[in-house]
Coordinates of C-alpha atoms and ligand atoms in Angstrom, one line a residue:
M7 CA 16.9 3.8 -18.7
K8 CA 14.9 5.4 -21.4
T9 CA 11.0 5.2 -22.0
I10 CA 10.2 1.7 -23.3
I11 CA 8.3 2.4 -26.6
E12 CA 5.8 0.4 -28.4
P13 CA 8.2 -1.5 -30.6
F14 CA 6.0 -1.1 -34.1
R15 CA 4.5 1.8 -35.9
I16 CA 0.7 1.9 -37.0
K17 CA -0.3 1.3 -40.4
S18 CA -4.0 0.8 -40.2
V19 CA -6.4 2.4 -37.5
E20 CA -9.6 1.6 -36.1
P21 CA -11.5 4.8 -34.9
I22 CA -12.8 4.8 -31.3
K23 CA -16.3 6.1 -31.1
M24 CA -16.3 8.9 -28.1
T25 CA -19.1 9.0 -25.8
T26 CA -20.1 10.8 -22.7
R27 CA -20.8 9.6 -19.2
K28 CA -24.4 10.6 -19.8
D29 CA -24.6 8.4 -23.2
R30 CA -22.9 5.5 -20.9
E31 CA -25.6 5.8 -18.4
E32 CA -28.1 5.1 -20.9
Y33 CA -26.0 2.3 -22.9
I34 CA -25.4 0.4 -19.7
R35 CA -29.1 0.7 -18.5
V36 CA -30.1 -0.8 -21.8
A37 CA -27.5 -3.5 -21.5
N38 CA -29.2 -4.3 -18.0
Y39 CA -25.8 -3.4 -16.2
N40 CA -24.1 -6.6 -18.0
L41 CA -20.8 -5.6 -19.9
F42 CA -20.9 -8.6 -22.1
S43 CA -24.4 -7.2 -23.5
L44 CA -23.0 -3.9 -24.6
H45 CA -22.2 -3.3 -28.3
A46 CA -18.7 -3.3 -28.7
D47 CA -18.6 0.0 -30.4
L48 CA -19.9 1.7 -27.0
V49 CA -16.9 1.0 -25.5
L50 CA -13.9 3.4 -25.5
I51 CA -11.1 1.0 -24.3
D52 CA -11.8 -2.6 -24.4
L53 CA -10.0 -4.8 -21.7
L54 CA -12.7 -7.6 -21.6
T55 CA -10.1 -10.1 -22.7
D56 CA -6.5 -10.5 -24.5
S57 CA -8.0 -13.5 -26.4
G58 CA -8.3 -13.2 -29.9
T59 CA -7.8 -9.5 -29.7
S60 CA -4.5 -9.1 -30.9
A61 CA -3.6 -6.4 -33.7
M62 CA -1.8 -8.6 -36.6
S63 CA 1.3 -7.3 -38.2
S64 CA 1.5 -6.4 -41.9
E65 CA 3.6 -9.7 -42.2
Q66 CA 0.7 -11.8 -40.8
W67 CA -1.8 -9.8 -43.3
A68 CA 0.4 -10.6 -46.2
G69 CA 0.5 -14.1 -44.9
I70 CA -3.6 -14.2 -44.9
L71 CA -3.3 -13.4 -48.8
R72 CA -0.8 -16.2 -49.4
G73 CA -2.9 -18.8 -47.4
D74 CA -3.2 -22.1 -49.3
E75 CA -7.0 -23.1 -49.0
S76 CA -6.4 -26.6 -50.4
Y77 CA -8.6 -29.1 -48.4
A78 CA -6.1 -31.6 -47.6
G79 CA -2.0 -30.9 -47.4
S80 CA -2.1 -27.3 -47.9
K81 CA 1.3 -25.2 -48.0
S82 CA 0.0 -23.2 -45.1
F83 CA -0.5 -26.4 -42.9
Y84 CA 3.0 -27.3 -43.5
R85 CA 4.3 -23.8 -42.7
F86 CA 2.1 -23.8 -39.5
H87 CA 3.6 -27.3 -38.7
R88 CA 7.2 -26.1 -39.3
A89 CA 6.7 -23.0 -37.1
V90 CA 5.3 -25.0 -34.1
S91 CA 7.7 -28.0 -34.3
E92 CA 10.6 -25.4 -34.1
I93 CA 9.6 -24.4 -30.6
M94 CA 7.1 -27.0 -29.5
P95 CA 8.9 -30.1 -31.1
F96 CA 6.1 -32.7 -30.4
D97 CA 5.6 -35.7 -32.7
N98 CA 2.2 -35.0 -33.3
I99 CA 0.7 -31.5 -34.1
I100 CA -3.2 -31.1 -34.6
P101 CA -4.8 -27.7 -35.4
T102 CA -8.0 -26.8 -33.8
H103 CA -10.3 -23.8 -34.2
Q104 CA -9.3 -22.7 -30.8
G105 CA -7.9 -23.7 -27.4
R106 CA -11.1 -25.1 -25.9
A107 CA -11.5 -27.5 -28.9
A108 CA -7.9 -29.1 -28.2
E109 CA -9.1 -29.4 -24.5
K110 CA -12.6 -30.9 -25.4
I111 CA -10.8 -33.6 -28.0
L112 CA -7.8 -34.4 -25.5
F113 CA -10.1 -35.1 -22.6
S114 CA -12.6 -37.3 -24.9
V115 CA -9.7 -39.5 -25.6
I116 CA -7.9 -39.5 -22.1
G117 CA -10.6 -38.3 -19.4
G118 CA -13.8 -40.2 -18.2
E119 CA -15.3 -41.1 -15.1
G120 CA -12.9 -41.9 -12.3
K121 CA -10.1 -40.0 -13.5
K122 CA -8.4 -37.1 -11.9
I123 CA -6.5 -34.5 -13.8
P124 CA -4.0 -32.2 -11.6
N125 CA -3.0 -28.7 -12.8
N126 CA -1.6 -25.7 -11.1
T127 CA -5.2 -23.9 -11.6
H128 CA -7.3 -25.2 -14.7
F129 CA -8.6 -22.3 -16.7
D130 CA -12.5 -22.4 -16.8
T131 CA -12.7 -24.0 -20.1
T132 CA -10.0 -26.7 -19.2
R133 CA -11.9 -27.4 -16.1
A134 CA -15.2 -27.6 -17.9
N135 CA -13.9 -29.9 -20.6
V136 CA -12.5 -32.3 -17.7
E137 CA -15.5 -32.3 -15.9
F138 CA -17.8 -32.7 -19.1
S139 CA -15.8 -36.0 -19.7
G140 CA -16.7 -37.2 -16.1
A141 CA -13.1 -36.5 -14.7
E142 CA -12.3 -34.5 -11.7
A143 CA -10.0 -31.4 -12.0
V144 CA -7.9 -30.7 -9.2
D145 CA -5.9 -27.5 -8.6
L146 CA -2.7 -27.8 -6.7
V147 CA -0.9 -24.3 -7.0
I148 CA 1.4 -23.1 -4.4
E149 CA -0.1 -21.4 -1.0
E150 CA 1.4 -17.9 -2.3
G151 CA -0.5 -18.2 -5.7
K152 CA -3.7 -18.0 -3.6
D153 CA -2.9 -14.7 -1.8
P154 CA -3.7 -11.7 -3.8
Q155 CA -0.9 -9.5 -1.6
K156 CA 1.7 -11.9 -1.4
L157 CA 4.7 -11.1 -3.6
H158 CA 6.7 -14.1 -5.1
P159 CA 8.5 -14.1 -8.4
F160 CA 6.5 -17.4 -9.6
K161 CA 3.2 -17.4 -8.1
G162 CA 1.7 -19.8 -10.7
N163 CA 4.1 -22.8 -9.6
M164 CA 2.7 -26.1 -8.9
D165 CA 2.9 -27.4 -5.2
V166 CA 5.3 -30.2 -5.9
L167 CA 4.8 -31.9 -2.5
K168 CA 1.0 -31.8 -3.0
L169 CA 1.5 -33.2 -6.5
E170 CA 3.6 -36.3 -5.4
K171 CA 1.0 -36.7 -2.3
F172 CA -1.8 -36.4 -4.6
I173 CA -0.4 -39.1 -6.8
N174 CA 0.1 -41.6 -4.2
E175 CA -3.4 -41.2 -3.0
T176 CA -5.0 -41.0 -6.3
G177 CA -3.2 -43.9 -7.9
T178 CA -1.3 -43.6 -11.2
E179 CA -3.9 -45.7 -13.1
N180 CA -6.6 -42.9 -12.3
I181 CA -4.5 -39.9 -13.7
P182 CA -4.2 -39.7 -17.4
C183 CA -1.9 -36.7 -17.2
V184 CA -0.6 -33.7 -15.0
M185 CA -1.1 -30.2 -16.6
I186 CA 0.7 -27.0 -16.1
T187 CA -0.7 -23.7 -17.2
I188 CA 1.6 -21.2 -18.4
T189 CA 1.2 -18.3 -17.4
N190 CA -1.5 -19.5 -14.6
N191 CA -4.4 -17.3 -16.0
S192 CA -6.9 -18.1 -13.2
G193 CA -4.4 -17.2 -10.7
G194 CA -3.7 -13.6 -11.9
G195 CA -1.6 -14.3 -15.2
Q196 CA 1.3 -15.4 -12.8
P197 CA 4.3 -17.3 -14.2
V198 CA 5.7 -20.8 -13.8
S199 CA 9.5 -21.2 -13.2
M200 CA 11.6 -23.5 -15.1
E201 CA 12.7 -25.1 -12.1
N202 CA 9.1 -25.7 -11.1
I203 CA 8.4 -27.4 -14.6
R204 CA 11.5 -29.3 -14.3
E205 CA 10.4 -30.7 -10.9
V206 CA 7.1 -31.5 -12.1
S207 CA 8.4 -33.3 -15.0
H208 CA 10.7 -35.1 -12.9
I209 CA 7.7 -36.5 -10.8
C210 CA 5.9 -37.3 -13.9
K211 CA 8.9 -39.4 -15.2
K212 CA 9.2 -41.1 -11.9
Y213 CA 5.5 -42.2 -12.0
D214 CA 5.4 -42.8 -15.5
L215 CA 2.6 -39.9 -16.2
P216 CA 2.4 -37.6 -19.4
L217 CA 2.9 -33.8 -18.8
I218 CA 0.8 -31.7 -20.7
I219 CA 1.4 -27.8 -20.8
D220 CA -1.5 -25.4 -21.3
A221 CA 0.5 -23.3 -23.6
C222 CA -1.5 -20.2 -24.3
R223 CA 0.6 -17.5 -22.9
F224 CA 4.1 -19.5 -23.2
A225 CA 6.2 -16.6 -24.6
E226 CA 5.0 -14.3 -21.6
N227 CA 6.0 -16.9 -19.2
A228 CA 9.2 -17.5 -21.0
Y229 CA 10.1 -13.7 -20.6
F230 CA 9.3 -13.9 -16.8
I231 CA 11.9 -16.7 -16.7
K232 CA 14.5 -15.1 -18.5
I233 CA 14.1 -11.6 -15.9
R234 CA 13.5 -13.4 -12.9
E235 CA 15.1 -16.8 -12.9
E236 CA 18.8 -17.1 -12.2
G237 CA 20.8 -18.6 -15.2
Y238 CA 18.3 -17.5 -17.7
S239 CA 19.2 -13.8 -18.3
N240 CA 21.6 -14.6 -21.1
K241 CA 19.4 -17.2 -23.0
S242 CA 17.3 -16.3 -26.0
I243 CA 13.6 -16.4 -25.3
K244 CA 13.5 -19.3 -28.2
D245 CA 15.9 -21.5 -26.2
I246 CA 13.8 -20.9 -23.0
V247 CA 10.8 -21.8 -24.9
R248 CA 12.3 -24.8 -26.3
E249 CA 13.6 -25.9 -22.8
I250 CA 10.0 -25.5 -21.3
F251 CA 8.6 -28.0 -24.0
S252 CA 11.4 -30.4 -23.5
Y253 CA 10.1 -31.5 -20.4
A254 CA 6.5 -32.2 -21.7
D255 CA 4.7 -34.8 -23.7
G256 CA 2.1 -32.6 -25.2
C257 CA 0.5 -29.1 -25.1
T258 CA -2.8 -27.7 -25.7
M259 CA -2.8 -24.1 -27.3
S260 CA -5.2 -21.2 -27.7
A261 CA -3.5 -19.4 -30.6
K262 CA -5.7 -16.3 -29.8
K263 CA -3.2 -15.6 -27.0
D264 CA 0.4 -15.8 -28.1
A265 CA 0.3 -16.6 -31.5
L266 CA -1.1 -13.3 -32.1
V267 CA -4.1 -14.3 -34.0
N268 CA -7.9 -13.6 -33.8
I269 CA -8.6 -17.3 -34.2
G270 CA -7.1 -20.7 -33.8
G271 CA -5.4 -23.2 -31.6
Y272 CA -3.7 -26.7 -31.6
L273 CA -3.2 -30.0 -29.8
C274 CA 0.3 -31.4 -29.7
L275 CA 0.9 -35.2 -28.3
N276 CA 4.0 -37.2 -28.4
N277 CA 1.6 -40.3 -27.8
D278 CA 0.8 -41.7 -31.4
D279 CA -2.0 -43.7 -30.1
W280 CA -3.6 -40.8 -28.4
A281 CA -3.0 -38.7 -31.3
T282 CA -4.7 -41.2 -33.6
Q283 CA -7.9 -40.9 -31.6
A284 CA -7.5 -37.3 -31.4
R285 CA -7.5 -36.9 -35.3
N286 CA -10.4 -39.3 -35.8
L287 CA -12.6 -37.0 -33.3
L288 CA -11.2 -34.1 -35.1
I289 CA -12.5 -35.2 -38.4
I290 CA -16.0 -35.5 -36.9
T291 CA -15.9 -32.1 -35.1
E292 CA -13.2 -29.9 -36.4
G293 CA -12.3 -31.0 -40.0
F294 CA -9.5 -32.8 -41.9
P295 CA -6.1 -33.1 -40.0
T296 CA -4.3 -30.6 -42.2
Y297 CA -6.6 -27.8 -41.4
G298 CA -8.8 -28.7 -38.3
G299 CA -11.4 -26.2 -38.0
L300 CA -9.2 -23.4 -39.5
A301 CA -8.8 -21.9 -43.0
G302 CA -5.4 -22.1 -44.4
R303 CA -4.9 -18.4 -44.2
D304 CA -5.3 -18.6 -40.5
L305 CA -2.7 -21.4 -40.1
E306 CA -0.1 -19.0 -42.1
A307 CA -1.2 -16.0 -39.6
I308 CA -0.4 -18.5 -36.6
A309 CA 3.0 -19.7 -38.3
I310 CA 3.9 -16.0 -38.5
G311 CA 2.6 -15.2 -35.1
L312 CA 4.7 -17.8 -33.3
E313 CA 7.8 -16.3 -34.9
E314 CA 6.9 -12.5 -33.8
I315 CA 6.0 -13.4 -30.3
L316 CA 9.5 -14.5 -29.4
H317 CA 10.9 -11.0 -30.2
E318 CA 12.6 -9.8 -26.9
D319 CA 11.6 -6.0 -27.7
Y320 CA 8.1 -7.0 -28.0
L321 CA 8.0 -9.0 -24.7
Q322 CA 9.8 -6.5 -22.9
Y323 CA 7.1 -3.8 -23.8
R324 CA 4.5 -6.2 -23.4
I325 CA 5.4 -7.3 -19.7
R326 CA 6.3 -3.9 -18.8
S327 CA 3.4 -2.1 -20.2
T328 CA 0.9 -4.2 -18.0
E329 CA 3.0 -3.8 -14.8
Y330 CA 3.1 0.0 -15.8
L331 CA -0.6 -0.1 -15.4
G332 CA -0.6 -2.2 -12.3
E333 CA 2.1 -0.1 -10.6
K334 CA 0.7 3.5 -11.2
I335 CA -2.9 2.7 -10.0
N336 CA -1.5 0.6 -7.1
A337 CA 0.7 3.6 -6.0
E338 CA -2.7 5.6 -5.5
G339 CA -3.8 3.1 -3.2
V340 CA -5.7 1.0 -5.7
P341 CA -5.5 -2.8 -4.2
I342 CA -4.7 -5.3 -7.0
V343 CA -3.3 -8.7 -7.3
L344 CA 0.6 -8.5 -6.8
P345 CA 3.0 -9.0 -8.5
V346 CA 1.5 -7.8 -11.7
G347 CA 0.8 -10.6 -14.2
G348 CA 1.7 -11.0 -17.8
H349 CA -1.5 -10.2 -19.6
A350 CA -3.7 -8.5 -17.1
V351 CA -4.1 -6.3 -14.2
Y352 CA -6.6 -7.6 -11.6
I353 CA -8.3 -5.1 -9.3
D354 CA -9.2 -6.5 -5.7
A355 CA -12.7 -4.9 -5.4
K356 CA -13.4 -6.6 -2.1
A357 CA -10.4 -4.7 -0.7
M358 CA -11.4 -1.7 -2.6
L359 CA -15.2 -1.6 -1.6
P360 CA -15.4 -3.2 1.8
H361 CA -18.8 -1.4 2.4
I362 CA -20.5 -3.7 -0.6
P363 CA -20.7 -7.2 0.8
T364 CA -20.0 -10.0 -1.9
E365 CA -23.7 -11.0 -2.0
Q366 CA -24.0 -7.5 -3.7
F367 CA -21.4 -7.9 -6.3
P368 CA -18.7 -5.6 -5.5
G369 CA -16.6 -6.7 -8.9
Q370 CA -19.6 -6.0 -10.9
S371 CA -20.4 -2.7 -9.2
L372 CA -16.6 -1.6 -9.9
A373 CA -16.6 -3.0 -13.5
V374 CA -19.6 -1.1 -14.2
E375 CA -18.3 2.3 -12.8
L376 CA -15.3 1.7 -14.9
Y377 CA -17.5 1.8 -17.9
L378 CA -19.6 4.8 -16.6
E379 CA -16.6 6.8 -15.7
G380 CA -14.7 6.2 -18.8
G381 CA -15.9 3.6 -21.1
I382 CA -13.6 1.0 -20.0
R383 CA -14.8 -2.6 -20.3
G384 CA -13.3 -5.0 -17.7
C385 CA -14.6 -8.4 -16.6
E386 CA -15.9 -9.0 -13.0
I387 CA -14.1 -12.5 -11.8
G388 CA -16.1 -12.9 -8.7
T389 CA -19.4 -13.9 -7.3
V390 CA -21.2 -13.1 -10.4
M391 CA -19.0 -15.8 -12.3
F392 CA -18.4 -18.3 -9.7
G393 CA -21.3 -17.8 -7.1
E394 CA -20.4 -19.0 -3.8
A395 CA -17.3 -20.7 -4.7
A396 CA -15.7 -17.7 -5.4
Q397 CA -12.4 -17.0 -3.5
M398 CA -11.7 -13.4 -4.6
E399 CA -13.9 -10.6 -6.0
L400 CA -11.5 -9.4 -8.9
V401 CA -12.0 -7.1 -12.0
R402 CA -9.7 -8.3 -14.6
L403 CA -8.4 -5.5 -16.9
A404 CA -6.9 -7.8 -19.8
I405 CA -4.7 -6.1 -22.0
P406 CA -5.0 -6.8 -25.9
R407 CA -1.6 -7.4 -27.6
R408 CA -0.3 -4.5 -29.9
V409 CA -3.7 -2.8 -29.6
Y410 CA -3.5 0.3 -27.4
T411 CA -0.8 2.8 -26.9
Q412 CA 0.8 4.3 -23.7
S413 CA -1.6 7.2 -23.9
H414 CA -4.7 4.9 -23.9
I415 CA -3.3 3.2 -20.7
D416 CA -2.5 6.6 -19.2
Y417 CA -6.3 7.5 -19.8
V418 CA -7.1 4.0 -18.3
I419 CA -5.1 5.0 -15.3
E420 CA -6.8 8.1 -14.6
V421 CA -10.1 6.7 -15.1
I422 CA -9.3 4.0 -12.4
I423 CA -8.1 6.7 -9.9
N424 CA -11.1 8.8 -10.3
V425 CA -13.4 6.0 -9.5
Y426 CA -11.2 5.2 -6.6
K427 CA -11.4 8.5 -5.0
N428 CA -15.3 8.2 -5.1
K429 CA -15.2 4.5 -4.2
D430 CA -17.4 5.1 -1.0
K431 CA -20.4 6.2 -3.3
L432 CA -20.4 3.0 -5.2
K433 CA -23.5 1.0 -4.5
G434 CA -24.0 -2.9 -4.4
M435 CA -26.0 -4.8 -7.2
K436 CA -28.5 -7.5 -7.3
F437 CA -29.7 -9.7 -10.2
T438 CA -32.9 -8.9 -12.0
Y439 CA -32.4 -12.0 -14.0
E440 CA -30.3 -15.0 -12.9
P441 CA -29.3 -17.8 -15.6
E442 CA -28.8 -21.2 -14.6
V443 CA -25.3 -21.6 -16.1
L444 CA -22.5 -19.1 -16.9
R445 CA -24.6 -16.4 -15.4
H446 CA -21.9 -13.7 -16.0
F447 CA -22.5 -13.7 -19.7
T448 CA -26.4 -13.3 -19.6
A449 CA -27.4 -12.0 -16.1
Q450 CA -29.3 -8.8 -15.7
F451 CA -28.5 -6.4 -12.6
E452 CA -29.8 -3.3 -10.9
Y453 CA -28.4 -1.2 -8.0
V454 CA -29.5 -2.0 -4.5
D455 CA -31.1 1.1 -2.9
Ligands
F0G513 N1 -6.3 -22.1 -21.4 C1 -6.2 -20.9 -20.7 C2 -5.2 -20.6 -19.7 C3 -7.0 -19.7 -21.4 O1 -6.7 -18.4 -20.9 C4 -7.9 -20.0 -22.6 C5 -8.8 -18.8 -22.7 C6 -8.2 -21.2 -22.8 C7 -7.5 -22.1 -22.1 C8 -9.0 -21.3 -23.9 O2 -8.6 -20.9 -25.2 O3 -10.6 -19.5 -25.6 O4 -9.1 -20.4 -27.6 O5 -10.9 -21.9 -26.2 N2 -8.9 -17.7 -22.1 C9 -9.5 -16.6 -22.6 C10 -9.7 -15.5 -21.8 C11 -11.0 -16.8 -23.1 O6 -10.4 -14.4 -21.7 O7 -8.9 -15.5 -20.6 P1 -9.8 -20.6 -26.2

């Protein structure tokens, strides 16, 4: 087997500003030890998120210039519509400015007091939008999906027994739809199998409930199906993607992930009545239904991104390079969520730093140390983010698409291993300012003595 190379050449570069540990000690102190408060140019390798951080191709940039900015019925909208229909053939396709706008509109139409919406695991914005409508968000991922060390090829699967029990207990009149998130971001970027999607769809049909897919990382999920699920190794990614969506009645999409763009999203629905209500809301919040909060040029870039994401060379490189990072650090003893997911490596800070109690934020301490040691910015997903509800203390290193090369990743590996060697010296942290909501974004910290 030869080295899997980045299947692209680099045409335009963005310089990285080099800094020393001493510089970074000052920068992070001024930022009150909150990585969200850092100016991005003081970061060497930015792994805060894979969302909206993709490098666009020269074709996409050419599309940006071709974008038709007509207010209504622009050529770019029709190109976008064709590209989405090609793989997600739903009756109504409604552009929005990003994924959460599609969620907000959907749950304004179908959510509300007394309603319950099951999902494998709701992503934070999905949960927030369900709850904002007055409905309840219920997570029904399989048990394996909750154990960071447990190996399972499709840890994002929905527990179908629990789903059926939930439907019987809740009553179909209180369940406006069933959702599946592919890949399951909050569970570590873990894929869902085709078999599971099919089973969930059977249950939905049996009880006459619509199935809505949170489609952000649909192509990464399709690639996992191709390499891990029996019967799919000879199928094209496009056929696998079409099969996935054939089981659903709609989807919400953040184009900032697998459509390889910096902004954008959409909502797809087969139900014409819901779609009419959604378009009415769209007009008062996002814009006219043929642009929905985006410029024509953005729609053009999404259309091209949706074609490029299906390339198998790209997906092989993408999934393997994330796995490569996880494998190398895990081989040196660094505890991570296994198996490695599609878009990110999650370090288990609780297992790595047993001397730091959860109330002293082991994930935050580790995230800050990765910045100090190597200028790497990751994201704490633990007690800082979720408070006492946190089930794990993780640091997510999300890999932007087509942005970093293997030597960047090798550097990240070296930094993590250095930090791991000195892990016993890391200290716990405490709040010096604790905001009431979404505290991870604006909290301030210092070290515990
Ligand atoms: N659903 C999932 C599974 C997501 O991962 C995200 C965003 C959204 C919905 C919302 O989409 O950001 O376009 O409004 N995830 C980003 C992340 C923010 O860093 O994981 P959006």
